[in-house]
Amino acid sequence: MGDKSWVVQINEKLKHSNPSEESQLWKKRSIYRVPACVKDLNRKAYKPQVVSFGPYHHGEDQLMPMEEHKQRALLQFLRSPHGTLHMVPYIKRDMLMLENQLPLRVLERLITVESGITVEGGKSKHVDQIHRLILRFYAPTRSTPVTTVLGLHVLDVFRKSFLQGPSKRSAAHPSHNYPRSDTNDIVRSAMELNEAGIRFKTSRSDSLEDISFHHGVLYLPPIVVDDVTESMFLNLMAFERLHVGAGNQVTSYVFFMDNIIDSSKDVALLNAKGIIQNAVGSDKAVAKLFNSLSKDVTLDQDGPLDEVHRRVNKYCRKSWNMWRANLIHTYFRSPWAFLSLAAAIFLLALTIAQTVYTILPYYNNVC
């Protein structure tokens, strides 16, 4: 009977449910608790260490010392109409944690009160100002998202700035329907691609979407890898995973970089090309970072970088490129192998020369 009543209740809820209202409810929510299955892989990346902004971590013992500074900042804001808030740089990391977000509507209301300019027609006049304020504090070099819609929170604005840039190279080239590979092969490492004749160059912008492959050149956006990179990407990926309609551009980028980075040699190559700026220290640490980011994360096929994937693989499958890659991998990876090859070629040349000089006198006598 219990099972039947449960079915009846579900059917009743389906009858009275409104799909449009459900959709609006999903859109309204933008700050999430990261699921335990995700958080268990790296708890420190999702937990604020210095200051809490949202309600999820408010009142935790390790964050209490900053509460006094928050109260002081509030008093400064209330006393001075032009008061600005200066925070120490190390709390920037906490600002990008998904569980530590605060809706930007709160900041919008504060600016509205301060400026005296009210919101008309449901549209804020402070969208660009708020976005610039956030990025000026956190990442002054990043472009402000071109939009009239207020971002959901700091993490959302920061994510959009990572995807902001000029038209992608692939947009200037028509899409080709490349046949899918039956082997589901992945993009090879940067060193292997380089051996196959693929060159690496920086893209025209630093947008994570600005990745393309044309005429044997793989264009990748430049990126600085530092102590905040791991936590930043994990929280951006968690947001894309949990927020309906957010997209998966950042996740696709991380997967792509994980594919082409297998070892410190790959990092060194990308660093030499200006694609990765290593502020962590060792190239091995950077390789380990990218290899760990996509752990236990799945990505649907036909993603934003799927066409780039197919272009690269098609190029590598060409006979000349396969032969070239095999030659370099076999004889030029090790200096001893190269010396052995050089010695063999030298001996072959001597043998040919000796044979020629042996035959020439006989040929001259006959003539």
CSV table of C-alpha atoms in Angstrom, one decimal:
chain,number,residue,atom,x,y,z
A,1,MET,CA,0.0,0.0,0.0
A,2,GLY,CA,2.9,2.3,0.8
A,3,ASP,CA,4.3,2.0,-2.7
A,4,LYS,CA,1.0,2.7,-4.3
A,5,SER,CA,0.3,5.8,-2.2
A,6,TRP,CA,3.8,7.1,-3.2
A,7,VAL,CA,2.9,6.6,-6.9
A,8,VAL,CA,-0.4,8.4,-6.4
A,9,GLN,CA,1.4,11.3,-4.7
A,10,ILE,CA,3.9,11.6,-7.5
A,11,ASN,CA,1.2,11.6,-10.1
A,12,GLU,CA,-0.7,14.3,-8.3
A,13,LYS,CA,2.4,16.5,-8.1
A,14,LEU,CA,3.0,16.0,-11.9
A,15,LYS,CA,-0.6,17.1,-12.6
A,16,HIS,CA,-0.3,20.3,-10.6
A,17,SER,CA,3.3,21.1,-11.5
A,18,ASN,CA,4.1,24.1,-13.7
A,19,PRO,CA,7.1,23.6,-16.0
A,20,SER,CA,7.7,27.3,-16.4
A,21,GLU,CA,7.7,27.9,-12.6
A,22,GLU,CA,10.1,25.0,-12.2
A,23,SER,CA,12.4,26.5,-14.8
A,24,GLN,CA,12.3,29.9,-13.0
A,25,LEU,CA,13.2,28.2,-9.7
A,26,TRP,CA,16.2,26.5,-11.2
A,27,LYS,CA,17.4,29.8,-12.7
A,28,LYS,CA,17.0,31.7,-9.4
A,29,ARG,CA,19.4,29.4,-7.6
A,30,SER,CA,23.0,30.0,-8.3
A,31,ILE,CA,25.0,29.4,-5.1
A,32,TYR,CA,25.4,25.7,-4.2
A,33,ARG,CA,26.9,23.4,-1.7
A,34,VAL,CA,29.5,21.3,-3.5
A,35,PRO,CA,28.5,17.6,-3.4
A,36,ALA,CA,30.5,15.4,-1.0
A,37,CYS,CA,31.6,13.1,-3.9
A,38,VAL,CA,33.3,16.2,-5.5
A,39,LYS,CA,34.5,17.8,-2.3
A,40,ASP,CA,36.2,14.7,-0.9
A,41,LEU,CA,38.8,14.8,-3.7
A,42,ASN,CA,40.2,18.2,-2.4
A,43,ARG,CA,38.3,19.7,0.5
A,44,LYS,CA,40.7,22.6,0.9
A,45,ALA,CA,39.9,23.9,-2.6
A,46,TYR,CA,36.2,24.5,-1.7
A,47,LYS,CA,36.5,25.7,1.9
A,48,PRO,CA,37.3,29.4,2.7
A,49,GLN,CA,40.4,29.9,4.8
A,50,VAL,CA,40.2,33.5,5.8
A,51,VAL,CA,36.8,35.1,5.2
A,52,SER,CA,33.2,34.1,4.7
A,53,PHE,CA,30.9,36.0,2.3
A,54,GLY,CA,27.9,33.8,2.0
A,55,PRO,CA,25.9,32.0,4.7
A,56,TYR,CA,27.3,28.5,4.2
A,57,HIS,CA,30.5,29.0,6.2
A,58,HIS,CA,29.5,32.0,8.3
A,59,GLY,CA,30.5,31.5,11.9
A,60,GLU,CA,33.1,28.9,11.4
A,61,ASP,CA,35.9,29.1,14.0
A,62,GLN,CA,38.8,29.7,11.5
A,63,LEU,CA,36.9,32.6,9.9
A,64,MET,CA,35.9,34.5,13.1
A,65,PRO,CA,39.0,36.8,13.2
A,66,MET,CA,37.9,38.4,10.0
A,67,GLU,CA,34.4,39.2,11.3
A,68,GLU,CA,35.8,42.2,13.2
A,69,HIS,CA,37.3,43.6,9.9
A,70,LYS,CA,34.0,43.1,8.1
A,71,GLN,CA,32.2,45.1,10.8
A,72,ARG,CA,34.8,47.8,10.5
A,73,ALA,CA,34.3,47.9,6.7
A,74,LEU,CA,30.6,48.2,7.1
A,75,LEU,CA,31.0,51.2,9.5
A,76,GLN,CA,33.4,52.8,7.0
A,77,PHE,CA,30.8,52.3,4.2
A,78,LEU,CA,28.0,53.8,6.3
A,79,ARG,CA,30.0,56.8,7.4
A,80,SER,CA,31.5,57.7,4.1
A,81,PRO,CA,29.5,57.9,0.9
A,82,HIS,CA,32.6,57.4,-1.1
A,83,GLY,CA,34.3,54.9,1.2
A,84,THR,CA,36.1,52.0,-0.5
A,85,LEU,CA,36.9,48.7,0.9
A,86,HIS,CA,40.5,47.5,0.8
A,87,MET,CA,41.1,43.9,1.7
A,88,VAL,CA,44.3,41.9,1.9
A,89,PRO,CA,45.2,40.0,-1.3
A,90,TYR,CA,45.2,36.6,0.2
A,91,ILE,CA,41.4,36.6,0.7
A,92,LYS,CA,40.9,36.7,-3.1
A,93,ARG,CA,41.1,33.0,-3.1
A,94,ASP,CA,38.1,32.7,-0.8
A,95,MET,CA,36.1,35.0,-3.1
A,96,LEU,CA,36.1,32.4,-5.8
A,97,MET,CA,34.7,29.5,-3.8
A,98,LEU,CA,31.3,28.4,-4.9
A,99,GLU,CA,30.1,27.8,-1.4
A,100,ASN,CA,31.3,31.3,-0.3
A,101,GLN,CA,29.4,33.4,-2.8
A,102,LEU,CA,26.9,36.3,-2.1
A,103,PRO,CA,24.3,37.4,-4.7
A,104,LEU,CA,25.4,40.5,-6.5
A,105,ARG,CA,21.9,41.9,-6.0
A,106,VAL,CA,23.1,42.7,-2.5
A,107,LEU,CA,26.0,44.8,-3.8
A,108,GLU,CA,23.6,46.4,-6.4
A,109,ARG,CA,21.3,47.5,-3.6
A,110,LEU,CA,24.2,49.0,-1.6
A,111,ILE,CA,25.4,51.0,-4.7
A,112,THR,CA,21.8,52.1,-5.4
A,113,VAL,CA,21.5,53.4,-1.8
A,114,GLU,CA,24.8,55.1,-2.1
A,115,SER,CA,24.2,56.7,-5.5
A,116,GLY,CA,20.5,57.4,-5.0
A,117,ILE,CA,19.8,56.1,-8.6
A,118,THR,CA,17.0,53.6,-8.5
A,119,VAL,CA,16.4,50.6,-10.7
A,120,GLU,CA,14.1,51.3,-13.6
A,121,GLY,CA,12.0,48.7,-15.4
A,122,GLY,CA,13.8,45.9,-13.5
A,123,LYS,CA,17.1,46.7,-15.1
A,124,SER,CA,20.0,48.0,-13.1
A,125,LYS,CA,22.1,50.9,-14.3
A,126,HIS,CA,25.0,49.6,-12.3
A,127,VAL,CA,25.7,46.3,-14.1
A,128,ASP,CA,28.9,47.5,-15.8
A,129,GLN,CA,30.1,49.3,-12.7
A,130,ILE,CA,29.7,46.3,-10.5
A,131,HIS,CA,31.4,44.0,-13.0
A,132,ARG,CA,34.3,46.4,-13.3
A,133,LEU,CA,34.6,46.8,-9.6
A,134,ILE,CA,34.9,43.1,-9.1
A,135,LEU,CA,37.4,42.5,-11.8
A,136,ARG,CA,39.4,45.6,-10.9
A,137,PHE,CA,39.9,44.2,-7.4
A,138,TYR,CA,40.5,40.6,-8.4
A,139,ALA,CA,41.9,40.6,-11.9
A,140,PRO,CA,42.7,44.0,-13.3
A,141,THR,CA,44.0,42.6,-16.6
A,142,ARG,CA,40.8,40.7,-17.4
A,143,SER,CA,38.2,42.1,-19.8
A,144,THR,CA,34.8,43.1,-18.3
A,145,PRO,CA,32.0,40.9,-19.7
A,146,VAL,CA,30.0,42.7,-22.3
A,147,THR,CA,26.4,42.3,-21.0
A,148,THR,CA,23.5,44.2,-19.6
A,149,VAL,CA,22.6,41.4,-17.2
A,150,LEU,CA,24.0,41.5,-13.7
A,151,GLY,CA,26.2,38.5,-12.9
A,152,LEU,CA,24.9,36.1,-10.3
A,153,HIS,CA,27.9,36.4,-8.0
A,154,VAL,CA,31.7,37.1,-8.1
A,155,LEU,CA,32.5,33.6,-9.4
A,156,ASP,CA,30.0,34.0,-12.2
A,157,VAL,CA,31.5,37.3,-13.3
A,158,PHE,CA,35.0,36.0,-13.0
A,159,ARG,CA,34.1,32.9,-15.2
A,160,LYS,CA,32.5,35.1,-17.8
A,161,SER,CA,35.7,37.3,-17.9
A,162,PHE,CA,37.6,34.1,-18.7
A,163,LEU,CA,35.4,33.5,-21.7
A,164,GLN,CA,35.5,37.1,-22.9
A,165,GLY,CA,37.5,37.8,-26.0
A,166,PRO,CA,37.4,38.4,-29.8
A,167,SER,CA,35.8,36.1,-32.2
A,168,LYS,CA,37.3,32.6,-32.1
A,169,ARG,CA,39.6,31.6,-34.9
A,170,SER,CA,37.3,28.7,-35.7
A,171,ALA,CA,34.4,31.0,-36.4
A,172,ALA,CA,36.3,32.3,-39.4
A,173,HIS,CA,36.6,28.8,-40.8
A,174,PRO,CA,33.5,26.7,-41.8
A,175,SER,CA,32.9,23.7,-39.7
A,176,HIS,CA,33.8,20.4,-41.4
A,177,ASN,CA,32.0,17.1,-40.6
A,178,TYR,CA,35.0,15.1,-39.8
A,179,PRO,CA,34.3,11.4,-39.3
A,180,ARG,CA,34.4,10.2,-35.8
A,181,SER,CA,37.2,7.9,-34.8
A,182,ASP,CA,36.1,4.4,-33.8
A,183,THR,CA,38.9,4.2,-31.3
A,184,ASN,CA,37.8,7.2,-29.3
A,185,ASP,CA,41.4,8.3,-29.1
A,186,ILE,CA,42.2,11.4,-27.2
A,187,VAL,CA,44.4,14.3,-28.1
A,188,ARG,CA,48.1,13.4,-27.7
A,189,SER,CA,50.5,15.1,-25.4
A,190,ALA,CA,52.2,18.4,-26.4
A,191,MET,CA,55.5,16.6,-27.0
A,192,GLU,CA,53.9,14.0,-29.2
A,193,LEU,CA,52.0,16.6,-31.2
A,194,ASN,CA,55.2,18.6,-31.6
A,195,GLU,CA,56.9,15.4,-32.9
A,196,ALA,CA,54.1,15.0,-35.4
A,197,GLY,CA,54.9,18.5,-36.8
A,198,ILE,CA,52.3,20.5,-34.9
A,199,ARG,CA,53.4,24.0,-33.8
A,200,PHE,CA,52.1,25.8,-30.8
A,201,LYS,CA,51.3,29.5,-30.7
A,202,THR,CA,49.4,31.8,-28.4
A,203,SER,CA,45.8,32.8,-29.3
A,204,ARG,CA,44.8,36.4,-30.1
A,205,SER,CA,43.1,36.6,-26.7
A,206,ASP,CA,43.3,35.0,-23.3
A,207,SER,CA,39.7,33.6,-23.6
A,208,LEU,CA,39.6,29.9,-22.7
A,209,GLU,CA,37.4,29.5,-25.7
A,210,ASP,CA,40.0,30.8,-28.1
A,211,ILE,CA,41.5,27.4,-28.9
A,212,SER,CA,41.8,26.5,-32.6
A,213,PHE,CA,43.9,24.4,-35.0
A,214,HIS,CA,44.7,25.5,-38.5
A,215,HIS,CA,47.4,24.5,-41.0
A,216,GLY,CA,49.5,22.6,-38.5
A,217,VAL,CA,49.3,25.3,-35.8
A,218,LEU,CA,47.5,24.8,-32.5
A,219,TYR,CA,46.5,28.1,-30.9
A,220,LEU,CA,46.1,28.2,-27.2
A,221,PRO,CA,45.3,31.1,-24.8
A,222,PRO,CA,48.1,32.2,-22.5
A,223,ILE,CA,47.5,31.4,-18.8
A,224,VAL,CA,49.3,32.1,-15.6
A,225,VAL,CA,49.5,29.0,-13.3
A,226,ASP,CA,50.0,30.0,-9.6
A,227,ASP,CA,49.0,28.8,-6.2
A,228,VAL,CA,45.3,29.9,-6.7
A,229,THR,CA,44.9,28.1,-10.1
A,230,GLU,CA,43.8,24.7,-8.7
A,231,SER,CA,41.1,26.1,-6.4
A,232,MET,CA,39.9,28.5,-9.0
A,233,PHE,CA,39.4,25.9,-11.7
A,234,LEU,CA,37.8,23.4,-9.4
A,235,ASN,CA,35.2,25.9,-8.2
A,236,LEU,CA,34.5,27.1,-11.8
A,237,MET,CA,34.0,23.5,-12.9
A,238,ALA,CA,31.8,22.8,-9.9
A,239,PHE,CA,29.6,25.8,-10.8
A,240,GLU,CA,29.3,24.6,-14.4
A,241,ARG,CA,28.4,21.1,-13.1
A,242,LEU,CA,25.7,22.3,-10.8
A,243,HIS,CA,24.2,25.4,-12.4
A,244,VAL,CA,21.6,24.6,-15.1
A,245,GLY,CA,22.5,26.3,-18.4
A,246,ALA,CA,25.9,27.6,-17.3
A,247,GLY,CA,27.7,25.7,-20.1
A,248,ASN,CA,30.9,23.7,-19.8
A,249,GLN,CA,33.5,25.9,-21.5
A,250,VAL,CA,35.9,26.0,-18.5
A,251,THR,CA,35.5,22.2,-18.0
A,252,SER,CA,36.3,21.6,-21.7
A,253,TYR,CA,39.4,23.7,-21.5
A,254,VAL,CA,40.7,21.8,-18.4
A,255,PHE,CA,40.0,18.5,-20.2
A,256,PHE,CA,41.9,19.7,-23.3
A,257,MET,CA,44.9,20.8,-21.3
A,258,ASP,CA,44.9,17.6,-19.3
A,259,ASN,CA,45.1,15.7,-22.6
A,260,ILE,CA,48.1,17.6,-23.9
A,261,ILE,CA,49.9,17.7,-20.6
A,262,ASP,CA,51.3,14.4,-19.4
A,263,SER,CA,54.7,15.3,-18.0
A,264,SER,CA,57.0,18.2,-17.1
A,265,LYS,CA,58.3,18.1,-20.7
A,266,ASP,CA,54.9,19.1,-22.0
A,267,VAL,CA,54.8,22.0,-19.6
A,268,ALA,CA,58.3,23.1,-20.5
A,269,LEU,CA,57.3,23.1,-24.2
A,270,LEU,CA,54.1,25.2,-23.6
A,271,ASN,CA,56.1,27.5,-21.3
A,272,ALA,CA,58.7,28.1,-24.1
A,273,LYS,CA,55.9,29.0,-26.5
A,274,GLY,CA,54.4,31.5,-24.0
A,275,ILE,CA,51.2,29.6,-23.4
A,276,ILE,CA,51.8,28.6,-19.8
A,277,GLN,CA,53.5,31.1,-17.4
A,278,ASN,CA,54.7,29.0,-14.5
A,279,ALA,CA,54.4,30.8,-11.2
A,280,VAL,CA,54.2,27.6,-9.2
A,281,GLY,CA,57.8,26.5,-9.4
A,282,SER,CA,58.5,23.2,-11.1
A,283,ASP,CA,57.1,22.1,-14.4
A,284,LYS,CA,56.3,18.7,-12.7
A,285,ALA,CA,54.0,20.5,-10.3
A,286,VAL,CA,52.1,22.2,-13.1
A,287,ALA,CA,51.7,18.9,-14.9
A,288,LYS,CA,50.4,17.2,-11.7
A,289,LEU,CA,47.9,20.1,-11.2
A,290,PHE,CA,46.3,19.8,-14.6
A,291,ASN,CA,46.2,16.0,-14.4
A,292,SER,CA,44.3,16.2,-11.1
A,293,LEU,CA,41.8,18.8,-12.1
A,294,SER,CA,39.6,16.6,-14.3
A,295,LYS,CA,39.7,13.6,-11.9
A,296,ASP,CA,36.2,11.9,-11.6
A,297,VAL,CA,34.7,14.5,-13.9
A,298,THR,CA,32.9,13.5,-17.1
A,299,LEU,CA,32.4,15.6,-20.2
A,300,ASP,CA,29.8,15.1,-23.0
A,301,GLN,CA,31.0,14.6,-26.5
A,302,ASP,CA,30.4,17.3,-29.1
A,303,GLY,CA,31.7,19.9,-26.7
A,304,PRO,CA,33.1,23.3,-27.7
A,305,LEU,CA,36.6,21.8,-28.4
A,306,ASP,CA,35.4,18.7,-30.2
A,307,GLU,CA,36.1,20.1,-33.7
A,308,VAL,CA,39.6,21.1,-32.6
A,309,HIS,CA,40.1,17.6,-31.3
A,310,ARG,CA,39.1,16.1,-34.7
A,311,ARG,CA,41.3,18.5,-36.6
A,312,VAL,CA,44.4,17.6,-34.6
A,313,ASN,CA,43.8,13.9,-34.8
A,314,LYS,CA,43.2,14.1,-38.5
A,315,TYR,CA,46.5,15.9,-39.0
A,316,CYS,CA,48.4,13.4,-36.9
A,317,ARG,CA,47.0,10.5,-38.9
A,318,LYS,CA,48.5,11.7,-42.1
A,319,SER,CA,51.2,9.2,-43.3
A,320,TRP,CA,54.0,11.8,-43.5
A,321,ASN,CA,53.3,13.1,-40.0
A,322,MET,CA,53.0,9.6,-38.5
A,323,TRP,CA,56.4,8.7,-40.1
A,324,ARG,CA,58.0,11.9,-38.9
A,325,ALA,CA,56.7,11.4,-35.4
A,326,ASN,CA,57.9,7.8,-35.3
A,327,LEU,CA,61.4,8.9,-36.5
A,328,ILE,CA,61.7,11.7,-33.9
A,329,HIS,CA,60.4,9.5,-31.1
A,330,THR,CA,62.7,6.6,-32.0
A,331,TYR,CA,66.0,8.4,-32.9
A,332,PHE,CA,65.8,11.9,-31.5
A,333,ARG,CA,64.3,11.5,-28.0
A,334,SER,CA,67.7,10.3,-26.5
A,335,PRO,CA,71.1,11.9,-27.4
A,336,TRP,CA,72.6,8.4,-27.4
A,337,ALA,CA,70.0,7.2,-30.0
A,338,PHE,CA,70.7,10.3,-32.1
A,339,LEU,CA,74.5,9.6,-31.9
A,340,SER,CA,73.9,6.0,-32.9
A,341,LEU,CA,71.9,7.1,-35.9
A,342,ALA,CA,74.5,9.7,-36.8
A,343,ALA,CA,77.3,7.1,-36.6
A,344,ALA,CA,75.3,4.7,-38.7
A,345,ILE,CA,74.7,7.3,-41.4
A,346,PHE,CA,78.4,8.3,-41.3
A,347,LEU,CA,79.5,4.6,-41.6
A,348,LEU,CA,77.0,4.2,-44.5
A,349,ALA,CA,78.5,7.3,-46.2
A,350,LEU,CA,82.0,5.9,-45.8
A,351,THR,CA,81.0,2.5,-47.2
A,352,ILE,CA,79.4,4.2,-50.2
A,353,ALA,CA,82.5,6.4,-50.7
A,354,GLN,CA,84.8,3.4,-50.4
A,355,THR,CA,82.7,1.5,-53.0
A,356,VAL,CA,82.8,4.4,-55.4
A,357,TYR,CA,86.5,4.8,-55.2
A,358,THR,CA,87.0,1.1,-55.6
A,359,ILE,CA,84.9,1.0,-58.8
A,360,LEU,CA,86.2,4.2,-60.4
A,361,PRO,CA,89.7,2.9,-61.3
A,362,TYR,CA,88.2,-0.2,-62.9
A,363,TYR,CA,85.7,1.9,-64.9
A,364,ASN,CA,88.5,4.3,-66.1
A,365,ASN,CA,90.6,1.3,-67.3
A,366,VAL,CA,87.7,-0.1,-69.2
A,367,CYS,CA,87.0,3.2,-70.9
